[in-house]
């Protein structure tokens, strides 16, 4: 056990307990300490052994969503200007053995949290208490819509009202405009940490740094954005290394409900500056286990069958070269879609291998699901929800109480299918992607 204690009079720190589950893992942990006099101290420390981190003394509840401490003026405190460096090694990328735990009464049980989860959740919660979001996110009213699909609907009125208006987007390939809002203009306190790979990774993967920042209009607990090299002014077009960071973030989390996603321009991305979303949802989604059929003999790409929307499935069961190859294939497809001005959404989740629905609750890999869809520019105000990455996966953040209580599986499915490509165009695209993978 190794504990980070308070240093000096009144300095603040976070304490974590690390069980001894095996040797050989080196952890660089940069911890910012803030003293009453405003002094900032950063230090690095090593942990060996390390495998799992359980939060201590950060008021986390047993579920993903902590009890709210309120967002009144008294709970707001200055945030230091230093940025936490979260450095992770390959041994922390856990793929196999993560599963939803179900109690005897059929309720999903909270998982143990990794070092990544502890860091993200505690720092995100701190920013909420400091009033850096556009609204206080409490426990969202949630219902599983009756029907075979298991849609998870949540009432989030404030996001529908207070989120930033989408930029004027006219093309999936639109250039970055530095005059528009972008993530180089955010408040320093919105940055949670910088995600970096340990030097033990291959040299080709050590260059990029990704900022993990809060989404100031969160759709769920722990909603963050992964922003690679924000000063470079990259447009919202998916690139291999940012995608690999996103998939590795899912592998860093031991919560099966931590998901990562990407909306292209025309696919409801509201800011034309390269970013991916990450958030926790303490519910299973249909795409985790939906059946699929291979589209090519090598098993590179699969057709995700059935509802709510057919999509293209990629699957990986280990980090390293297999993950790099998957990332390259996915970006080969998204590059094709972008060149063809076809909007798209992407969703990364732990899930079952391709094929028929599994019999086991344990997931042994990560699913990357890609949907090609009709372009949609701007927000359609009169609809119950807007169709983007989480809605296509079966998570429906609803904007009004009336729509939330009247929503049915059939009405939700109808709204989602309005955003899909016509069947003939989807079939043509499927054939083109199979040729691309050959």
PDB file of C-alpha atoms in Angstrom, residues 57-179:
ATOM      1  CA  UNK A  57     -11.442  10.161   0.866  1.00  0.00           C
ATOM      2  CA  UNK A  58     -12.840  11.759  -2.286  1.00  0.00           C
ATOM      3  CA  UNK A  59     -16.488  11.220  -1.324  1.00  0.00           C
ATOM      4  CA  UNK A  60     -17.158   8.849  -4.222  1.00  0.00           C
ATOM      5  CA  UNK A  61     -20.335   6.837  -3.917  1.00  0.00           C
ATOM      6  CA  UNK A  62     -20.601   3.187  -4.837  1.00  0.00           C
ATOM      7  CA  UNK A  63     -21.983   4.016  -8.278  1.00  0.00           C
ATOM      8  CA  UNK A  64     -20.668   6.048 -11.193  1.00  0.00           C
ATOM      9  CA  UNK A  65     -22.639   9.116 -10.148  1.00  0.00           C
ATOM     10  CA  UNK A  66     -21.495  10.645  -6.867  1.00  0.00           C
ATOM     11  CA  UNK A  67     -23.785  12.488  -4.543  1.00  0.00           C
ATOM     12  CA  UNK A  68     -23.891  16.151  -5.468  1.00  0.00           C
ATOM     13  CA  UNK A  69     -22.191  18.589  -3.123  1.00  0.00           C
ATOM     14  CA  UNK A  70     -24.019  21.465  -4.786  1.00  0.00           C
ATOM     15  CA  UNK A  71     -22.635  24.233  -6.972  1.00  0.00           C
ATOM     16  CA  UNK A  72     -23.257  27.271  -4.844  1.00  0.00           C
ATOM     17  CA  UNK A  73     -20.753  30.086  -4.524  1.00  0.00           C
ATOM     18  CA  UNK A  74     -19.302  28.665  -1.319  1.00  0.00           C
ATOM     19  CA  UNK A  75     -18.185  25.490  -3.115  1.00  0.00           C
ATOM     20  CA  UNK A  76     -16.170  27.329  -5.758  1.00  0.00           C
ATOM     21  CA  UNK A  77     -12.434  27.607  -5.280  1.00  0.00           C
ATOM     22  CA  UNK A  78      -9.592  28.849  -7.487  1.00  0.00           C
ATOM     23  CA  UNK A  79      -7.965  26.284  -9.720  1.00  0.00           C
ATOM     24  CA  UNK A  80      -4.208  26.098 -10.085  1.00  0.00           C
ATOM     25  CA  UNK A  81      -2.606  26.790 -13.442  1.00  0.00           C
ATOM     26  CA  UNK A  82      -0.481  23.633 -13.476  1.00  0.00           C
ATOM     27  CA  UNK A  83      -1.583  20.716 -15.653  1.00  0.00           C
ATOM     28  CA  UNK A  84      -1.508  17.171 -14.328  1.00  0.00           C
ATOM     29  CA  UNK A  85       0.431  14.771 -16.548  1.00  0.00           C
ATOM     30  CA  UNK A  86      -1.256  11.384 -16.582  1.00  0.00           C
ATOM     31  CA  UNK A  87       1.442   9.031 -17.879  1.00  0.00           C
ATOM     32  CA  UNK A  88       0.394   5.444 -18.486  1.00  0.00           C
ATOM     33  CA  UNK A  89       2.217   2.300 -19.533  1.00  0.00           C
ATOM     34  CA  UNK A  90       1.166  -0.601 -21.734  1.00  0.00           C
ATOM     35  CA  UNK A  91       0.523  -2.860 -18.737  1.00  0.00           C
ATOM     36  CA  UNK A  92      -2.362  -0.599 -17.703  1.00  0.00           C
ATOM     37  CA  UNK A  93      -4.251  -1.276 -20.944  1.00  0.00           C
ATOM     38  CA  UNK A  94      -6.618  -3.962 -19.670  1.00  0.00           C
ATOM     39  CA  UNK A  95      -8.767  -5.671 -22.281  1.00  0.00           C
ATOM     40  CA  UNK A  96      -9.955  -8.998 -20.913  1.00  0.00           C
ATOM     41  CA  UNK A  97     -11.985  -9.802 -17.836  1.00  0.00           C
ATOM     42  CA  UNK A  98     -13.962  -6.557 -17.505  1.00  0.00           C
ATOM     43  CA  UNK A  99     -17.661  -7.217 -17.065  1.00  0.00           C
ATOM     44  CA  UNK A 100     -20.893  -5.911 -15.675  1.00  0.00           C
ATOM     45  CA  UNK A 101     -21.403  -7.289 -12.187  1.00  0.00           C
ATOM     46  CA  UNK A 102     -25.021  -8.188 -11.439  1.00  0.00           C
ATOM     47  CA  UNK A 103     -26.369  -8.703  -7.949  1.00  0.00           C
ATOM     48  CA  UNK A 104     -28.763 -11.484  -6.944  1.00  0.00           C
ATOM     49  CA  UNK A 105     -31.629  -9.026  -7.356  1.00  0.00           C
ATOM     50  CA  UNK A 106     -30.569  -8.299 -10.951  1.00  0.00           C
ATOM     51  CA  UNK A 107     -29.087  -4.846 -10.273  1.00  0.00           C
ATOM     52  CA  UNK A 108     -25.838  -3.774 -11.929  1.00  0.00           C
ATOM     53  CA  UNK A 109     -23.134  -3.469  -9.270  1.00  0.00           C
ATOM     54  CA  UNK A 110     -20.449  -0.755  -9.281  1.00  0.00           C
ATOM     55  CA  UNK A 111     -17.033  -1.863 -10.525  1.00  0.00           C
ATOM     56  CA  UNK A 112     -13.653  -1.263  -8.967  1.00  0.00           C
ATOM     57  CA  UNK A 113     -12.033   1.791 -10.496  1.00  0.00           C
ATOM     58  CA  UNK A 114      -8.628   2.067 -12.138  1.00  0.00           C
ATOM     59  CA  UNK A 115      -6.059   4.801 -11.629  1.00  0.00           C
ATOM     60  CA  UNK A 116      -7.393   6.475 -14.781  1.00  0.00           C
ATOM     61  CA  UNK A 117     -10.980   6.357 -13.474  1.00  0.00           C
ATOM     62  CA  UNK A 118      -9.962   7.774 -10.097  1.00  0.00           C
ATOM     63  CA  UNK A 119      -8.030  10.629 -11.671  1.00  0.00           C
ATOM     64  CA  UNK A 120     -10.764  11.529 -14.147  1.00  0.00           C
ATOM     65  CA  UNK A 121     -13.662  11.252 -11.723  1.00  0.00           C
ATOM     66  CA  UNK A 122     -12.072  13.112  -8.808  1.00  0.00           C
ATOM     67  CA  UNK A 123     -10.820  15.990 -10.986  1.00  0.00           C
ATOM     68  CA  UNK A 124     -14.113  16.177 -12.902  1.00  0.00           C
ATOM     69  CA  UNK A 125     -16.055  16.284  -9.652  1.00  0.00           C
ATOM     70  CA  UNK A 126     -13.778  19.067  -8.380  1.00  0.00           C
ATOM     71  CA  UNK A 127     -14.488  21.166 -11.474  1.00  0.00           C
ATOM     72  CA  UNK A 128     -18.212  20.654 -10.987  1.00  0.00           C
ATOM     73  CA  UNK A 129     -17.935  21.874  -7.394  1.00  0.00           C
ATOM     74  CA  UNK A 130     -15.962  24.889  -8.610  1.00  0.00           C
ATOM     75  CA  UNK A 131     -18.726  25.956 -10.970  1.00  0.00           C
ATOM     76  CA  UNK A 132     -16.842  25.553 -14.254  1.00  0.00           C
ATOM     77  CA  UNK A 133     -19.756  23.842 -16.021  1.00  0.00           C
ATOM     78  CA  UNK A 134     -22.724  25.614 -17.548  1.00  0.00           C
ATOM     79  CA  UNK A 135     -25.024  23.798 -15.141  1.00  0.00           C
ATOM     80  CA  UNK A 136     -24.892  21.458 -12.185  1.00  0.00           C
ATOM     81  CA  UNK A 137     -25.360  17.869 -13.291  1.00  0.00           C
ATOM     82  CA  UNK A 138     -27.268  15.927 -10.679  1.00  0.00           C
ATOM     83  CA  UNK A 139     -28.597  12.411 -10.932  1.00  0.00           C
ATOM     84  CA  UNK A 140     -30.441  12.220 -14.236  1.00  0.00           C
ATOM     85  CA  UNK A 141     -33.917  10.743 -14.426  1.00  0.00           C
ATOM     86  CA  UNK A 142     -33.421   7.523 -16.382  1.00  0.00           C
ATOM     87  CA  UNK A 143     -35.692   4.900 -17.882  1.00  0.00           C
ATOM     88  CA  UNK A 144     -35.170   1.783 -19.972  1.00  0.00           C
ATOM     89  CA  UNK A 145     -37.746   2.010 -22.741  1.00  0.00           C
ATOM     90  CA  UNK A 146     -39.948  -1.102 -22.891  1.00  0.00           C
ATOM     91  CA  UNK A 147     -39.061  -3.288 -25.863  1.00  0.00           C
ATOM     92  CA  UNK A 148     -36.362  -5.656 -27.103  1.00  0.00           C
ATOM     93  CA  UNK A 149     -33.758  -2.972 -27.865  1.00  0.00           C
ATOM     94  CA  UNK A 150     -33.247  -1.723 -24.321  1.00  0.00           C
ATOM     95  CA  UNK A 151     -32.903   1.984 -25.154  1.00  0.00           C
ATOM     96  CA  UNK A 152     -31.564   3.991 -22.187  1.00  0.00           C
ATOM     97  CA  UNK A 153     -33.402   7.331 -22.096  1.00  0.00           C
ATOM     98  CA  UNK A 154     -32.272  10.150 -19.793  1.00  0.00           C
ATOM     99  CA  UNK A 155     -33.875  13.524 -19.147  1.00  0.00           C
ATOM    100  CA  UNK A 156     -31.267  16.288 -19.506  1.00  0.00           C
ATOM    101  CA  UNK A 157     -33.186  19.534 -19.919  1.00  0.00           C
ATOM    102  CA  UNK A 158     -30.284  21.846 -19.147  1.00  0.00           C
ATOM    103  CA  UNK A 159     -28.016  20.411 -21.835  1.00  0.00           C
ATOM    104  CA  UNK A 160     -30.749  21.001 -24.389  1.00  0.00           C
ATOM    105  CA  UNK A 161     -31.109  24.635 -23.297  1.00  0.00           C
ATOM    106  CA  UNK A 162     -27.622  25.726 -22.251  1.00  0.00           C
ATOM    107  CA  UNK A 163     -25.187  23.915 -24.535  1.00  0.00           C
ATOM    108  CA  UNK A 164     -23.120  26.004 -26.945  1.00  0.00           C
ATOM    109  CA  UNK A 165     -24.806  26.714 -30.261  1.00  0.00           C
ATOM    110  CA  UNK A 166     -23.320  24.665 -33.120  1.00  0.00           C
ATOM    111  CA  UNK A 167     -20.982  26.453 -35.483  1.00  0.00           C
ATOM    112  CA  UNK A 168     -21.963  27.195 -39.066  1.00  0.00           C
ATOM    113  CA  UNK A 169     -20.851  23.971 -40.757  1.00  0.00           C
ATOM    114  CA  UNK A 170     -21.422  23.380 -44.461  1.00  0.00           C
ATOM    115  CA  UNK A 171     -19.127  20.462 -45.282  1.00  0.00           C
ATOM    116  CA  UNK A 172     -17.745  17.288 -43.734  1.00  0.00           C
ATOM    117  CA  UNK A 173     -14.323  18.535 -44.904  1.00  0.00           C
ATOM    118  CA  UNK A 174     -14.646  22.121 -43.717  1.00  0.00           C
ATOM    119  CA  UNK A 175     -11.339  23.802 -42.829  1.00  0.00           C
ATOM    120  CA  UNK A 176     -10.505  24.891 -39.296  1.00  0.00           C
ATOM    121  CA  UNK A 177     -11.369  28.544 -38.633  1.00  0.00           C
ATOM    122  CA  UNK A 178      -9.273  30.114 -35.832  1.00  0.00           C
ATOM    123  CA  UNK A 179     -11.806  32.941 -35.499  1.00  0.00           C
TER     124      UNK A 179
END
